[in-house]
Amino acid sequence: MKPQGVHPEGAESTSDASSRPDTADVDGKDTDDCVEEVHADEVESDEPLLPARVHRPSDLMRLLVGVLAVVVLLAIAAFAHGTTSGLEQDINKGTGQAPDLLIKIAGLASSIAILLVPVAFAIERLIKRDGLRIADGVLAAVLAHGVTLATDLWVAKAAPGSIQEALTQPSPGDIHALTDPVHGYLAPVIAYMTAVGMSRRPRWRAVLWIVLMLDAFSMLVTGYTTPFSIILTVLIGWTVAYGTLYAVGSPNVRPTGQTLIAGLRTVGFHPVSAAREEVSETAENGDRGRRYFVTLEDGPPLDVTVVDREQQAQGFFYRVWRNLTLRGFATRSSLQSLRQALEQEALLAYAAIAAGANAPKLIATSELGPDAVMLVYEHTGGRTLESLAEDEITDELLRNTWRQVQALQSRRIAHRRLAGDAIVVDRSGAVILTDLRGGEIAASTLLLRMDVAQLVTTLGLLAGAERAVASAVSILGPDAVADCLPMLQPIALTRSTRATLRRLARERAQREREAVLEASQQAKQARLEEAPDDARPVLEKPDKKTAKAEARAEKRAIDDAIEEAREEDLLTQIRHQVLLIRPQAPVEPARLERVKPRTLMSFIAGAIGAYFLLTQLTHIEFGPLVANAEWGWVAAAVLFSACSYFAAAMALLGFVPERVGFLRTVAAQVAGSFVKIVAPAAVGGVALNTRFLQRQGVRPGLAVASVGASQLFGLGCHILMLLSFGYLTGTEKTPSLSPSRTVIAGLLTVAVLVLVVTSVPFLRKFVVTRVRSLFAGVVPRMLDVLQRPQKLVTGIGGMLLLTACFVMCLDASIRAFGQEGTSLSIASVAVVFLAGNALGSAAPTPGGVGAVEATLTVGLIAVGLPKEVAAPAVLLFRLLTLWLPVLPGWLAFNHLSRKGAL
């Protein structure tokens, strides 16, 4: 962090600063007056130009919440008709006892106030030279009026009867007419008042609520509205307002450097200049505040941190996601008020110094209007730990860092962000802990251990695992360091540390791939150089025996290169260093995640699939359908499903040159039926087959290559079969052999995707990296298989047979419920199955639950099968291929595990 240069004039003029909205009073004086006074004293400030408008994530969140609330309200009105009717009767009964005079006064007062309050607030804002907010409010009001008209039209013409009854009732003046579902004048007023920022003005907000309650009361009593209509009106106005603010952006209310100087004068300082420090504005540290280096007329300089609402919103969605996925003790509040942020940082600063740790000394705090606060620290100087050169990071410096953390932990204070930029080394070599805002007092033992895990990782990145662990043990002791091992996992580290570890992992993988390719080339070159001149033509065009010998030699060279190039990641190195000191230390990672992203995605996809299926099944009468089912075709579907496991075993063994038992491989494929219920289909089967081959004596690298070769070849066969059957489907109803438009559209889509990937540098690099790693391991394995025709025929035959078994199982399921004339051609069934299977493999849900059912049902209906037949046929197919094999799969999995085969 270094301050930017100080200029004679600020980046923003006094008039620009004074025109900023919502610049509240400071010690009884308007901030604009303070700014003019400061400018008169010619105080220098350096502040980069700020954007005139900002798009706040909080506005987007309120928009989404409002839309969700409207949907929930309409759902309640549609499906809870009895509840809504009872609620209306109770409210009408209660309000009907109100005196007529009170009703008339309330109606008159609210009708006048609805017009006067917006006008009065607009005048007040114009006096403050805040015309932009008025424009935002007018735009929101216009949009809200349009939404109310559209809603009224929808309720009158297309809405279900239950929603219409909940939102309208016969008009008191004309029993043949209905009241408005949404109040056309109230929703725009709410949108206007919300968009102009009345919620941040307590007095105006109180007036608004009084007016709204009076209006609602008078409308309910006189019978011109319903409770649901009032709620819907408020929600529409509120939602449209925040949608408008997020779309056009809110006026930027960040205090400028001149405003900061004015605030410093109010707390007794006499600043000469203020320079903004350069810090990275990432999602993780963007809410830490803007920092200024302030020089005074007399006395040492100051470090000032300014926190405003916009910076608090930075990283909001990331923090919400962390709160959702991690357990409570591992997270902190995703959104705090400015007052809470000020109090927390001040409390942590005082607590750290009281504990004996070196931390910036807080000497003053103050508000800078309603949208910002400042914290004034004594200037520390120095450089961050991550900016030091490698030779400057001495063992004594590492130990001093641990001493500061030990001081915090002695008073149970958790820092929560011990990254390299939060540790400062001053000119004398003293270590200072900064960025205490996210810490906690009275922290739990788990949080203290997370701090140790984070700091040992930070120091390991800078000085190596051995020195980091040794310095920690010398200060904290071996037991305290060993206790942090369960927390030594990426999810417990800061976002910047995780990003660094991922970058190092990519670099490490790249070095391993380059070593493998280099070893392969060197092996070939060495064989050519060692061979006599008369034998070189034979090596360049080898026979079968020579090719096998070359392949074996090349595999040995590649395996040796992989072993030599393999590097342990930093976290593994740290664990090994700790285990050398405490061999009995716990290494099992603590469970910090409340819910994994994959589990959440599986739940959402499963819910969508279940909803789709339930909507299809509600129109089907299963009694007559099951009674008329052809049980012979059901038995045939069971037989085809059972045969698929033998075909899967053939497809795998065809790419394994080593000798592996066939029946045991079949049992492993049955066990895969259990595994794919708890893991995505494209992941669980690969992991199980790789583990199975390793247990059967195949070396780990070769096992991975064999499964990868099988998957690669299967992907190619899948695409070819999909195109072939799609072509046949398009020619079934035409005399000429012309492909269908769907196939042509698919080919054009693939061509466009290829062009996009090859033209975008990031995507091209991503694909090239993956393909290079593929050629480093999988392709040599396929070359081994190509030299054994019997194995190649087994693999290809198994893949074709596997697809045929599934297609015939689906076809038999269709025939089991279909009537005469409702069956489909094999080509059509194959296209539907191949498309559904591809989507199921890509879906993150276990076994493709939800995605496969939806795709197969829609596909069968699209090719001409009645919905009454497609839905039960898909259910039977999935029952036989996914759910019924779970119990045999579990038994096979346990049996193979006991035998040591998994």
mmCIF file of N, CA, C and O in Angstrom, residues 387-421:
data_model
loop_
_atom_site.group_PDB
_atom_site.id
_atom_site.type_symbol
_atom_site.label_atom_id
_atom_site.label_comp_id
_atom_site.label_asym_id
_atom_site.label_seq_id
_atom_site.Cartn_x
_atom_site.Cartn_y
_atom_site.Cartn_z
ATOM 1 N N SER A 387 4.938 -8.131 0.555
ATOM 2 C CA SER A 387 5.737 -7.287 -0.335
ATOM 3 C C SER A 387 7.228 -7.366 -0.031
ATOM 4 O O SER A 387 8.028 -6.779 -0.763
ATOM 5 N N LEU A 388 7.629 -8.081 1.024
ATOM 6 C CA LEU A 388 9.036 -8.192 1.369
ATOM 7 C C LEU A 388 9.754 -9.151 0.422
ATOM 8 O O LEU A 388 9.149 -10.106 -0.089
ATOM 9 N N ALA A 389 11.029 -8.902 0.218
ATOM 10 C CA ALA A 389 11.839 -9.818 -0.577
ATOM 11 C C ALA A 389 12.077 -11.107 0.203
ATOM 12 O O ALA A 389 11.940 -11.157 1.433
ATOM 13 N N GLU A 390 12.437 -12.157 -0.508
ATOM 14 C CA GLU A 390 12.596 -13.468 0.128
ATOM 15 C C GLU A 390 13.682 -13.442 1.200
ATOM 16 O O GLU A 390 13.524 -14.058 2.263
ATOM 17 N N ASP A 391 14.783 -12.726 0.950
ATOM 18 C CA ASP A 391 15.858 -12.702 1.931
ATOM 19 C C ASP A 391 15.530 -11.835 3.144
ATOM 20 O O ASP A 391 16.216 -11.890 4.166
ATOM 21 N N GLU A 392 14.472 -11.020 3.052
ATOM 22 C CA GLU A 392 14.074 -10.186 4.183
ATOM 23 C C GLU A 392 13.196 -10.937 5.173
ATOM 24 O O GLU A 392 13.002 -10.469 6.300
ATOM 25 N N ILE A 393 12.642 -12.059 4.761
ATOM 26 C CA ILE A 393 11.760 -12.840 5.644
ATOM 27 C C ILE A 393 12.642 -13.790 6.442
ATOM 28 O O ILE A 393 12.896 -14.939 6.052
ATOM 29 N N THR A 394 13.133 -13.306 7.556
ATOM 30 C CA THR A 394 14.030 -14.089 8.407
ATOM 31 C C THR A 394 13.238 -14.936 9.388
ATOM 32 O O THR A 394 12.027 -14.739 9.591
ATOM 33 N N ASP A 395 13.922 -15.886 10.017
ATOM 34 C CA ASP A 395 13.271 -16.722 11.022
ATOM 35 C C ASP A 395 12.808 -15.885 12.208
ATOM 36 O O ASP A 395 11.759 -16.163 12.801
ATOM 37 N N GLU A 396 13.562 -14.878 12.579
ATOM 38 C CA GLU A 396 13.158 -14.012 13.686
ATOM 39 C C GLU A 396 11.894 -13.247 13.347
ATOM 40 O O GLU A 396 11.014 -13.053 14.195
ATOM 41 N N LEU A 397 11.758 -12.818 12.091
ATOM 42 C CA LEU A 397 10.546 -12.135 11.670
ATOM 43 C C LEU A 397 9.338 -13.074 11.751
ATOM 44 O O LEU A 397 8.244 -12.673 12.182
ATOM 45 N N LEU A 398 9.523 -14.326 11.335
ATOM 46 C CA LEU A 398 8.433 -15.297 11.432
ATOM 47 C C LEU A 398 8.026 -15.513 12.881
ATOM 48 O O LEU A 398 6.828 -15.579 13.212
ATOM 49 N N ARG A 399 9.011 -15.628 13.755
ATOM 50 C CA ARG A 399 8.691 -15.832 15.170
ATOM 51 C C ARG A 399 7.993 -14.605 15.762
ATOM 52 O O ARG A 399 7.055 -14.743 16.571
ATOM 53 N N ASN A 400 8.411 -13.415 15.362
ATOM 54 C CA ASN A 400 7.738 -12.205 15.843
ATOM 55 C C ASN A 400 6.273 -12.171 15.398
ATOM 56 O O ASN A 400 5.397 -11.712 16.136
ATOM 57 N N THR A 401 6.026 -12.636 14.195
ATOM 58 C CA THR A 401 4.643 -12.692 13.714
ATOM 59 C C THR A 401 3.811 -13.620 14.583
ATOM 60 O O THR A 401 2.672 -13.302 14.975
ATOM 61 N N TRP A 402 4.360 -14.787 14.901
ATOM 62 C CA TRP A 402 3.629 -15.735 15.751
ATOM 63 C C TRP A 402 3.438 -15.172 17.160
ATOM 64 O O TRP A 402 2.429 -15.469 17.824
ATOM 65 N N ARG A 403 4.357 -14.364 17.636
ATOM 66 C CA ARG A 403 4.196 -13.782 18.974
ATOM 67 C C ARG A 403 2.982 -12.846 19.009
ATOM 68 O O ARG A 403 2.256 -12.796 20.018
ATOM 69 N N GLN A 404 2.773 -12.096 17.940
ATOM 70 C CA GLN A 404 1.611 -11.213 17.905
ATOM 71 C C GLN A 404 0.310 -12.018 17.904
ATOM 72 O O GLN A 404 -0.656 -11.671 18.590
ATOM 73 N N VAL A 405 0.284 -13.087 17.141
ATOM 74 C CA VAL A 405 -0.910 -13.944 17.125
ATOM 75 C C VAL A 405 -1.100 -14.617 18.478
ATOM 76 O O VAL A 405 -2.228 -14.787 18.959
ATOM 77 N N GLN A 406 -0.008 -15.022 19.110
ATOM 78 C CA GLN A 406 -0.109 -15.629 20.437
ATOM 79 C C GLN A 406 -0.711 -14.635 21.441
ATOM 80 O O GLN A 406 -1.514 -15.025 22.303
ATOM 81 N N ALA A 407 -0.344 -13.363 21.321
ATOM 82 C CA ALA A 407 -0.920 -12.359 22.218
ATOM 83 C C ALA A 407 -2.427 -12.246 22.018
ATOM 84 O O ALA A 407 -3.193 -12.143 22.993
ATOM 85 N N LEU A 408 -2.880 -12.275 20.765
ATOM 86 C CA LEU A 408 -4.322 -12.235 20.508
ATOM 87 C C LEU A 408 -5.015 -13.472 21.067
ATOM 88 O O LEU A 408 -6.070 -13.381 21.708
ATOM 89 N N GLN A 409 -4.429 -14.624 20.835
ATOM 90 C CA GLN A 409 -5.083 -15.856 21.247
ATOM 91 C C GLN A 409 -5.079 -16.026 22.762
ATOM 92 O O GLN A 409 -5.934 -16.724 23.312
ATOM 93 N N SER A 410 -4.144 -15.375 23.453
ATOM 94 C CA SER A 410 -4.143 -15.462 24.911
ATOM 95 C C SER A 410 -5.382 -14.801 25.505
ATOM 96 O O SER A 410 -5.795 -15.135 26.614
ATOM 97 N N ARG A 411 -5.977 -13.847 24.779
ATOM 98 C CA ARG A 411 -7.224 -13.203 25.211
ATOM 99 C C ARG A 411 -8.406 -13.668 24.365
ATOM 100 O O ARG A 411 -9.438 -13.010 24.369
ATOM 101 N N ARG A 412 -8.213 -14.782 23.639
ATOM 102 C CA ARG A 412 -9.263 -15.386 22.805
ATOM 103 C C ARG A 412 -9.824 -14.379 21.787
ATOM 104 O O ARG A 412 -11.038 -14.201 21.650
ATOM 105 N N ILE A 413 -8.918 -13.729 21.098
ATOM 106 C CA ILE A 413 -9.284 -12.824 20.007
ATOM 107 C C ILE A 413 -8.894 -13.491 18.698
ATOM 108 O O ILE A 413 -7.738 -13.878 18.516
ATOM 109 N N ALA A 414 -9.841 -13.625 17.800
ATOM 110 C CA ALA A 414 -9.593 -14.205 16.482
ATOM 111 C C ALA A 414 -9.473 -13.086 15.454
ATOM 112 O O ALA A 414 -10.310 -12.177 15.404
ATOM 113 N N HIS A 415 -8.428 -13.144 14.649
ATOM 114 C CA HIS A 415 -8.203 -12.121 13.625
ATOM 115 C C HIS A 415 -9.077 -12.362 12.407
ATOM 116 O O HIS A 415 -9.619 -11.431 11.814
ATOM 117 N N ARG A 416 -9.202 -13.608 11.971
ATOM 118 C CA ARG A 416 -10.051 -14.065 10.871
ATOM 119 C C ARG A 416 -9.516 -13.738 9.476
ATOM 120 O O ARG A 416 -10.127 -14.141 8.491
ATOM 121 N N ARG A 417 -8.384 -13.017 9.357
ATOM 122 C CA ARG A 417 -7.881 -12.717 7.998
ATOM 123 C C ARG A 417 -6.384 -12.488 8.037
ATOM 124 O O ARG A 417 -5.879 -11.427 7.658
ATOM 125 N N LEU A 418 -5.645 -13.485 8.490
ATOM 126 C CA LEU A 418 -4.196 -13.357 8.623
ATOM 127 C C LEU A 418 -3.500 -13.654 7.294
ATOM 128 O O LEU A 418 -2.682 -14.562 7.173
ATOM 129 N N ALA A 419 -3.841 -12.883 6.289
ATOM 130 C CA ALA A 419 -3.187 -12.995 4.983
ATOM 131 C C ALA A 419 -1.954 -12.110 4.962
ATOM 132 O O ALA A 419 -1.695 -11.321 5.879
ATOM 133 N N GLY A 420 -1.175 -12.207 3.886
ATOM 134 C CA GLY A 420 0.080 -11.480 3.813
ATOM 135 C C GLY A 420 -0.071 -9.979 3.808
ATOM 136 O O GLY A 420 0.823 -9.257 4.276
ATOM 137 N N ASP A 421 -1.217 -9.446 3.319
ATOM 138 C CA ASP A 421 -1.384 -8.004 3.285
ATOM 139 C C ASP A 421 -1.943 -7.453 4.577
ATOM 140 O O ASP A 421 -2.104 -6.234 4.709
#
